[in-house]
Amino acid sequence: MEEIKLMKGNEAFAHAAVRSGCDGYFGYPITPQSEVMETLQELKPWEETGMVVLQAESEVSAINMVYAGAACGKKVMTSSSSPGVSLKQEGISYIAAAELPCLILNVMRGGPGLGTIQPSQADYFQSVKGGGHGDYHMIVLAPSTVQEMADFVDLGYELAFKYRNPVLMLSDGVIGQMMEKVVLPPYKPRRTMEEVIAQCPWATTGKVGRPHNIITSLALESEVMEATNNRLQAKYREIEENEVRFEEYMLDDAEYVFVAFGSSARICKQAVEYARAEGIKVGVLRPITLFPFPTKKIQELATRVKGFMSIEMSAGQMVEDVRLAVNGTKPVGFYGRQGGIIPSAEEALEALKTQIIK
Amino acid sequence: MKKEIIIAGFGGQGVLSMGKILAYAGLMQGKEVTWMPAYGPEQRGGTANVTVILSDDPIASPLLQKYDIVVVLNQPSMDKFEPRVKPGGILIFDPNGMTRVPERKDINVYRIPATDTAAALGQVKTFNMFVLGGLLKVDPVVELDKVMLGLKKSLPERHHKLLPANEAAMLKGGEIIEKL
């Protein structure tokens, strides 16, 4: 059995990246995710697997290096935190339009602006509703443990290549900075050039015995651009159909439901412990994919519970998707803290009592 | 078993490493552990604290409002965390630089003169191990030999020659802690 290790979420992500057979990491340091590149520099994967680890001159460069690497069919990634991820948005929109696979990690900190270095979840809208320009979606995975910071690297690449779509891991300063137990995934070799050519017939791998592969997000003819958009939308519907992931925590007999992702879900599980000690039957629905969102699951829950409470480290962003799903059939409350303040389990429970149970 | 611990003091006192050693020791005893620093623009003299949870079951929130054990190593930390000890819980403080003693009567208060003892023995750099030894004396949340293993694991190999001094500091810490 693989050894159980104790490490930070950021460190686990870096270890998992090397083990996933990643070809290249391109980044620029920013708190609270700097341990990602620090760990990669310590691991020196270029000596073992040939993986490139490069500190670019800016976030904009880093995402465009990812764009280029992905166009060649390589497994590439970048990581940053909120202000840095904002800088990457143009590149992400291009990557989504060009239908290229890649992995992006956002270890969220408080905004807007340069904000604070403390944890936040206020990039939900940016992550699931677009962020860059145009009609596109990333597949968004929200880890809530250090183990998931490691496990979602492989899952992210699997989904990215399956749908030729950028995948975002939306983490936060708590999960990035916290140490807990983790079992790292087994090593996968980097793919050979032959494997890349066989698995990514669309990639710019050198025109030998086939027509040119052209990767671009530009289409000056509106009809062509609309067709691209229609193809993208059909893909997003397929993703919504097939890739919804969530965790149910004590929902079987629940009368009330906390909806929360990432570290907020951990806080809600604590609140459930306190609530159940008082005889309040509450559980947690933790969306693991934020896009696609577990809309159907919430609709199903709405037929049997008395109300929902969205707990977030934001002014209330995911709660809008909860309300859309519930569609007025049951009350939906919200409680959040901002600017790097983390809501406590006691506050979450109090909010449920005052807003929903009454 | 579930122990919720916070260690708070100045940056540079070894608060985070003390938490790390506890966490490693817990890991080696097969516990679930979380180690959550109040990270910030760290600097010597700034405030620092770390929440460590050791549990037999999966840990929900890595951040808490109330703790079983609170270790405070400066006055601002005592002011902030004394009210957050669970009734019947443990508060450990080093009197160095403190302007008052803890006031609550519904908790168990322990004093450990770790700064003075470490200075008298010329062991200023192992200050945090005196405190950790005191903590484990009043509540053995992890076994001593696991702590030494945890320390070995969290120290870079070039510092392993310092292990005996750390062990001695920990044992001494157990002797100098006293209940108020």
XYZ file of C-alpha atoms in Angstrom:
538
model
C 0.000 0.000 0.000
C 1.124 3.521 -0.756
C 2.516 5.452 2.202
C 0.218 7.915 3.938
C 1.787 11.356 3.873
C 1.056 14.600 5.653
C 1.181 17.624 3.381
C -0.458 20.851 2.326
C -3.058 20.872 -0.429
C -0.740 22.879 -2.660
C 2.055 20.361 -2.136
C -0.250 17.404 -2.794
C -1.342 19.026 -6.064
C 2.276 19.427 -7.184
C 3.167 15.829 -6.325
C 0.065 14.586 -8.136
C 0.961 16.689 -11.178
C 4.317 14.952 -11.563
C 2.702 11.564 -10.984
C -0.045 12.232 -13.553
C 2.463 12.236 -16.396
C 2.140 15.983 -16.811
C 4.340 17.398 -19.584
C 4.559 20.972 -18.442
C 3.716 23.410 -15.653
C 3.793 27.138 -16.362
C 3.101 29.567 -13.553
C 3.837 32.732 -11.718
C 4.027 32.903 -7.910
C 1.196 34.289 -5.810
C 0.029 33.624 -2.240
C -1.697 31.361 -1.166
C -0.612 28.892 -3.862
C 3.130 29.521 -4.122
C 3.899 26.067 -2.674
C 2.768 24.528 -5.959
C 5.755 25.812 -7.922
C 8.037 25.637 -4.874
C 7.257 21.934 -4.501
C 7.732 21.316 -8.223
C 11.126 23.040 -8.048
C 12.065 20.791 -5.140
C 10.889 17.655 -6.899
C 12.878 18.541 -10.056
C 10.645 16.391 -12.280
C 12.630 17.452 -15.367
C 15.376 15.127 -14.166
C 13.053 12.156 -13.710
C 10.153 12.407 -16.141
C 11.221 15.267 -18.395
C 8.298 17.414 -17.201
C 8.940 21.109 -17.805
C 8.488 23.456 -14.826
C 8.719 27.066 -15.865
C 8.226 30.321 -14.018
C 6.914 32.640 -16.697
C 7.333 36.402 -16.617
C 3.637 36.863 -15.895
C 0.339 35.043 -15.566
C -0.535 36.111 -19.115
C 2.580 34.396 -20.454
C 1.930 31.305 -18.374
C -1.585 30.754 -19.716
C -0.425 31.316 -23.295
C 2.345 28.743 -22.785
C -0.413 26.407 -21.614
C -2.384 27.280 -24.767
C 0.582 26.359 -26.952
C 1.430 23.178 -25.073
C -2.189 22.036 -25.168
C -2.316 22.680 -28.927
C 0.504 20.141 -29.269
C -1.566 17.558 -27.382
C 0.577 17.828 -24.265
C -0.674 17.478 -20.702
C -0.075 20.995 -19.435
C -1.182 23.028 -16.456
C -0.950 26.326 -14.649
C -1.879 27.474 -11.168
C -2.527 30.820 -9.556
C -4.735 32.644 -7.101
C -7.614 35.003 -7.742
C -5.912 38.186 -9.096
C -3.578 36.005 -11.156
C -6.447 33.940 -12.512
C -8.173 37.150 -13.604
C -5.084 37.894 -15.696
C -5.400 34.485 -17.343
C -8.991 34.936 -18.489
C -8.233 36.004 -22.053
C -6.083 32.926 -22.572
C -8.701 30.675 -21.001
C -11.360 31.987 -23.381
C -9.048 31.265 -26.347
C -8.299 27.763 -25.034
C -12.011 27.046 -24.573
C -12.773 28.348 -28.078
C -9.944 26.323 -29.608
C -11.238 23.269 -27.689
C -7.999 22.342 -26.022
C -7.480 20.271 -22.878
C -5.586 21.722 -19.928
C -5.712 21.960 -16.153
C -5.878 25.249 -14.240
C -5.755 25.547 -10.448
C -7.178 28.575 -8.653
C -6.413 28.694 -4.917
C -8.868 31.490 -4.193
C -8.099 34.488 -1.988
C -10.241 37.439 -1.017
C -11.050 40.067 -3.620
C -11.996 42.140 -5.484
C -8.837 43.819 -6.718
C -5.555 42.777 -5.180
C -7.697 41.985 -2.129
C -6.216 39.889 0.659
C -4.159 36.717 0.801
C -6.685 34.993 3.079
C -9.137 32.304 1.845
C -12.228 33.139 -0.193
C -14.697 31.550 -2.617
C -15.674 34.724 -4.403
C -14.437 33.531 -7.808
C -17.420 31.209 -8.252
C -19.080 33.422 -10.848
C -15.812 33.884 -12.716
C -15.254 30.130 -12.721
C -18.648 28.780 -13.707
C -20.283 31.606 -15.645
C -17.504 32.486 -18.043
C -14.824 34.761 -16.668
C -13.391 35.483 -20.068
C -15.427 36.740 -23.001
C -17.869 34.741 -25.082
C -20.147 31.763 -24.465
C -17.953 29.085 -22.972
C -17.654 26.888 -19.926
C -14.820 25.235 -18.121
C -15.418 22.006 -16.271
C -14.993 23.121 -12.662
C -13.905 20.713 -9.895
C -14.038 21.861 -6.268
C -11.739 19.902 -3.917
C -12.556 19.975 -0.201
C -9.690 17.878 1.148
C -5.952 17.620 0.582
C -6.644 14.144 -0.828
C -8.908 15.660 -3.474
C -6.218 18.235 -4.334
C -4.185 15.195 -5.395
C -6.960 13.034 -6.851
C -8.543 15.724 -9.009
C -5.376 16.129 -11.087
C -5.921 12.779 -12.808
C -9.674 13.288 -12.916
C -9.158 16.767 -14.343
C -6.925 15.522 -17.148
C -9.292 12.659 -17.897
C -12.196 15.082 -18.352
C -10.068 17.685 -20.154
C -8.955 15.206 -22.814
C -12.320 13.447 -23.021
C -14.088 16.702 -23.888
C -11.133 18.712 -25.248
C -11.990 21.395 -22.741
C -10.119 23.367 -20.073
C -10.702 22.035 -16.553
C -10.466 24.331 -13.547
C -9.773 23.111 -10.042
C -11.393 25.727 -7.826
C -9.722 25.527 -4.438
C -9.140 28.111 -1.729
C -6.568 29.244 0.809
C -7.829 26.799 3.452
C -7.446 23.697 1.291
C -4.193 24.966 -0.217
C -2.512 25.811 3.092
C -3.938 23.072 5.321
C -1.961 19.890 5.966
C -3.771 16.597 6.259
C -3.332 12.980 5.349
C -2.946 12.092 1.716
C -2.181 8.984 -0.298
C -0.553 10.127 -3.512
C -1.702 8.570 -6.787
C 0.591 6.060 -8.542
C 3.092 7.279 -11.134
C 1.966 7.373 -14.740
C 4.609 7.787 -17.412
C 4.400 10.825 -19.675
C 2.885 9.905 -23.008
C 5.276 9.226 -25.867
C 5.026 11.250 -29.080
C 3.433 8.208 -30.779
C 0.807 8.014 -28.046
C 0.056 11.741 -28.339
C -0.356 11.407 -32.130
C -2.618 8.381 -31.705
C -4.727 9.864 -28.874
C -4.897 13.472 -30.089
C -5.392 13.351 -33.879
C -6.381 17.030 -33.702
C -3.083 18.200 -32.186
C -0.305 20.047 -33.994
C 2.124 17.153 -33.843
C 3.799 17.675 -37.229
C 2.104 17.186 -40.582
C 3.220 13.728 -41.619
C 0.823 11.725 -43.768
C -2.163 13.889 -42.929
C -3.591 17.332 -43.760
C -2.723 20.367 -41.622
C -4.254 20.551 -38.173
C -5.129 24.181 -37.642
C -5.854 25.378 -34.116
C -7.385 28.804 -33.858
C -10.175 30.602 -32.061
C -10.636 33.075 -34.933
C -13.496 32.709 -37.414
C -14.238 35.873 -39.359
C -17.313 34.407 -41.045
C -20.270 34.597 -38.700
C -21.721 31.331 -39.959
C -18.527 29.522 -39.089
C -18.388 31.148 -35.646
C -22.009 30.286 -34.948
C -21.338 26.688 -35.905
C -18.392 26.670 -33.463
C -20.645 28.067 -30.757
C -23.308 25.471 -31.456
C -20.734 22.714 -31.273
C -19.450 24.075 -27.947
C -22.951 24.340 -26.522
C -23.757 20.761 -27.573
C -20.586 19.664 -25.771
C -21.563 21.562 -22.611
C -25.005 19.886 -22.635
C -23.252 16.501 -22.942
C -21.002 17.421 -20.000
C -24.069 18.450 -17.976
C -25.658 15.115 -18.821
C -22.674 12.932 -17.946
C -20.279 14.569 -15.533
C -22.218 15.919 -12.542
C -20.470 14.907 -9.346
C -21.473 15.625 -5.755
C -21.166 14.272 -2.229
C -24.217 13.599 -0.068
C -23.588 13.915 3.665
C -26.335 12.758 6.054
C -29.077 13.619 3.584
C -31.128 10.416 3.969
C -33.318 11.723 6.789
C -32.503 15.420 6.359
C -35.203 18.060 6.649
C -32.786 20.842 5.808
C -29.833 20.961 3.456
C -26.615 22.955 3.570
C -25.299 23.430 0.045
C -21.593 24.225 0.129
C -18.401 23.433 -1.761
C -14.719 23.266 -0.870
C -13.749 24.340 2.626
C -17.238 25.730 3.294
C -18.543 22.173 2.962
C -16.151 21.098 5.710
C -17.536 23.845 7.939
C -21.090 22.737 7.138
C -20.298 19.144 8.100
C -19.178 20.514 11.466
C -22.419 22.494 11.669
C -24.353 19.271 10.965
C -22.639 17.662 13.956
C -23.721 20.577 16.173
C -27.247 20.659 14.688
C -27.874 16.937 15.091
C -26.775 17.164 18.734
C -29.710 19.589 19.081
C -32.044 17.256 17.197
C -32.118 19.261 13.970
C -32.058 16.952 10.976
C -29.739 18.609 8.506
C -27.305 17.276 5.926
C -24.875 18.627 3.361
C -24.989 18.526 -0.406
C -21.461 19.229 -1.591
C -21.181 19.932 -5.310
C -17.878 18.443 -6.492
C -18.443 19.729 -10.023
C -19.565 23.372 -9.975
C -19.955 23.226 -13.720
C -21.825 21.031 -14.402
C -23.898 21.963 -11.330
C -25.951 19.286 -9.505
C -29.234 20.960 -10.483
C -31.210 17.711 -10.788
C -30.044 16.507 -7.379
C -31.182 19.764 -5.772
C -34.531 19.508 -7.581
C -34.950 15.986 -6.246
C -34.070 17.125 -2.709
C -36.519 20.017 -3.005
C -39.371 17.510 -3.248
C -38.609 16.110 0.217
C -36.823 18.714 2.375
C -38.076 21.904 4.043
C -35.360 24.306 2.945
C -31.834 24.980 1.756
C -28.987 27.074 3.094
C -26.046 28.031 0.921
C -22.864 28.718 2.903
C -20.071 30.426 1.000
C -17.015 32.593 1.482
C -18.518 35.254 -0.758
C -21.403 37.719 -0.862
C -23.624 34.944 -2.256
C -22.777 33.507 -5.648
C -23.518 29.779 -5.787
C -26.776 30.493 -3.965
C -28.092 31.856 -7.280
C -27.667 28.429 -8.886
C -29.301 26.792 -5.877
C -32.267 29.171 -6.223
C -32.500 28.484 -9.974
C -32.623 24.757 -9.238
C -35.145 25.049 -6.408
C -37.158 27.474 -8.546
C -39.189 28.902 -5.675
C -40.562 25.588 -4.435
C -38.709 25.791 -1.092
C -36.987 28.563 0.857
C -33.298 29.090 0.072
C -31.149 31.022 2.536
C -27.628 32.317 2.314
C -24.869 33.037 4.781
C -21.351 34.054 3.892
C -18.295 35.902 5.087
C -15.978 37.872 2.876
C -12.525 39.346 2.523
C -10.704 36.327 3.911
C -12.956 35.741 6.936
C -14.094 32.146 7.185
C -17.642 31.494 8.387
C -17.791 29.349 11.520
C -19.925 26.242 11.921
C -21.800 28.055 14.713
C -22.623 30.953 12.376
C -23.771 28.564 9.646
C -26.118 26.783 12.037
C -27.432 30.066 13.445
C -28.151 31.300 9.920
C -30.049 28.099 9.135
C -32.136 28.551 12.291
C -32.951 32.225 11.776
C -33.482 32.207 8.017
C -35.018 28.805 7.300
C -36.224 26.990 10.425
C -37.494 30.169 12.198
C -11.207 10.517 20.605
C -11.055 14.013 19.183
C -8.734 16.766 20.392
C -9.018 20.287 19.113
C -5.897 22.315 19.822
C -4.725 25.818 19.031
C -1.217 27.127 19.608
C -0.795 30.885 19.365
C 2.039 33.322 19.855
C 4.566 35.471 18.013
C 6.059 34.541 14.660
C 9.472 33.016 15.326
C 8.473 31.179 18.514
C 8.072 27.908 16.661
C 4.296 27.855 16.900
C 3.764 26.346 13.447
C 6.483 23.714 13.894
C 5.061 22.703 17.261
C 1.763 22.092 15.504
C 3.510 20.206 12.744
C 5.248 17.871 15.204
C 1.913 17.155 16.921
C 0.308 16.485 13.552
C 3.083 14.106 12.427
C 2.930 12.286 15.761
C -0.842 11.952 15.391
C -0.405 10.622 11.871
C 1.989 7.951 13.156
C -0.554 6.898 15.738
C -3.046 6.328 12.954
C -5.133 9.390 13.771
C -6.915 11.654 11.349
C -5.151 15.004 11.512
C -5.534 18.534 10.204
C -2.961 21.317 10.576
C -4.281 24.714 9.633
C -2.092 27.786 10.028
C -3.523 31.274 10.260
C -1.252 32.124 7.379
C -0.426 35.700 6.609
C 2.479 37.856 5.606
C 4.616 35.881 8.074
C 7.342 37.715 9.868
C 9.317 37.402 13.065
C 7.372 39.237 15.762
C 4.048 39.106 13.932
C 1.246 36.991 15.353
C 1.058 33.329 14.418
C -1.304 30.525 15.297
C -2.042 27.014 14.177
C -5.055 24.790 14.711
C -4.308 21.087 15.043
C -7.070 18.521 15.239
C -6.377 14.874 16.110
C -9.279 12.472 15.778
C -10.243 8.832 15.384
C -12.882 9.855 12.831
C -12.714 11.972 9.668
C -12.380 15.652 10.545
C -15.047 18.049 9.334
C -13.948 21.653 9.732
C -10.218 22.336 10.123
C -11.129 25.675 11.768
C -13.020 26.077 15.020
C -14.415 28.570 17.527
C -13.782 26.512 20.698
C -10.856 24.311 21.642
C -10.031 21.496 24.065
C -6.482 22.759 24.487
C -5.264 26.325 24.030
C -1.569 27.205 24.241
C -0.837 30.944 24.360
C 2.639 32.377 24.229
C 1.939 36.108 24.238
C -0.602 38.506 25.728
C -2.589 39.220 22.527
C -3.042 35.469 22.050
C -4.222 35.038 25.654
C -6.714 37.880 25.237
C -8.014 36.372 22.013
C -8.130 32.681 22.909
C -8.827 32.470 26.668
C -12.552 32.938 25.984
C -12.385 30.171 23.395
C -11.334 27.304 25.693
C -14.201 24.807 26.093
C -15.471 24.662 29.676
C -13.335 22.062 31.449
C -10.666 22.451 28.792
C -6.990 23.291 29.142
C -5.210 26.642 28.871
C -1.409 26.654 28.925
C 0.527 29.911 29.057
C 4.095 31.085 29.341
C 4.199 33.998 31.836
C 7.056 35.666 29.916
C 5.875 39.074 28.747
C 2.340 38.498 30.033
C 0.622 41.324 31.890
C -1.968 39.138 33.625
C -2.845 35.558 34.453
C -5.894 33.866 32.904
C -9.141 34.796 34.643
C -11.532 31.946 33.854
C -12.410 29.572 36.678
C -14.213 26.930 34.571
C -11.070 25.735 32.801
C -7.789 24.111 33.819
C -4.994 26.677 33.670
C -1.335 25.674 33.526
C 1.733 27.898 33.668
C 4.979 26.904 31.968
C 7.989 29.214 32.342
C 9.437 27.918 29.072
C 11.111 31.149 27.941
C 12.981 31.613 31.233
C 13.950 27.939 31.556
C 15.137 27.724 27.965
C 17.207 30.869 28.441
C 18.694 29.656 31.733
C 19.730 26.379 30.087
C 21.081 28.124 26.987
C 18.469 26.307 24.887
C 16.539 29.264 23.478
C 16.069 27.606 20.096
C 14.268 24.602 21.577
C 11.813 26.866 23.419
C 8.814 25.393 21.639
C 9.801 21.862 22.650
C 9.666 22.832 26.334
C 6.104 24.013 25.720
C 5.208 20.882 23.782
C 6.624 18.725 26.564
C 4.480 20.607 29.065
C 1.392 20.147 26.934
C 1.959 16.395 26.639
C 2.498 16.146 30.388
C -0.930 17.607 31.176
C -2.706 15.862 28.301
C -0.829 13.091 26.500
C -2.730 13.563 23.223
C 0.073 11.700 21.457
C 2.789 9.319 22.686
C 6.218 10.754 23.406
C 8.089 8.327 21.150
C 5.718 9.255 18.301
C 6.570 12.903 18.916
C 10.259 12.150 18.504
C 9.467 10.295 15.269
C 7.304 13.215 14.195
C 10.115 15.619 14.952
C 12.541 13.526 12.944
C 10.093 13.604 10.059
C 9.494 17.363 10.175
C 13.177 18.306 10.609
C 15.476 18.344 7.603
C 18.136 15.644 7.913
C 20.944 18.169 8.402
C 19.309 19.126 11.721
C 18.933 15.565 13.053
C 21.942 16.076 15.331
C 19.671 18.407 17.312
C 17.183 15.648 18.141
C 18.662 14.801 21.585
C 18.519 18.463 22.693
C 14.900 18.626 21.586
C 14.014 15.462 23.473
C 15.718 16.821 26.597
C 13.794 20.079 26.250
C 10.539 18.195 25.942
C 11.216 16.135 29.068
C 12.208 19.267 30.981
C 9.005 20.947 29.825
C 7.065 18.166 31.508
C 8.833 18.972 34.793
C 8.390 22.731 34.854
C 4.680 22.977 34.002
C 2.426 23.682 36.980
C -1.290 23.941 37.552
C -2.590 27.293 38.781
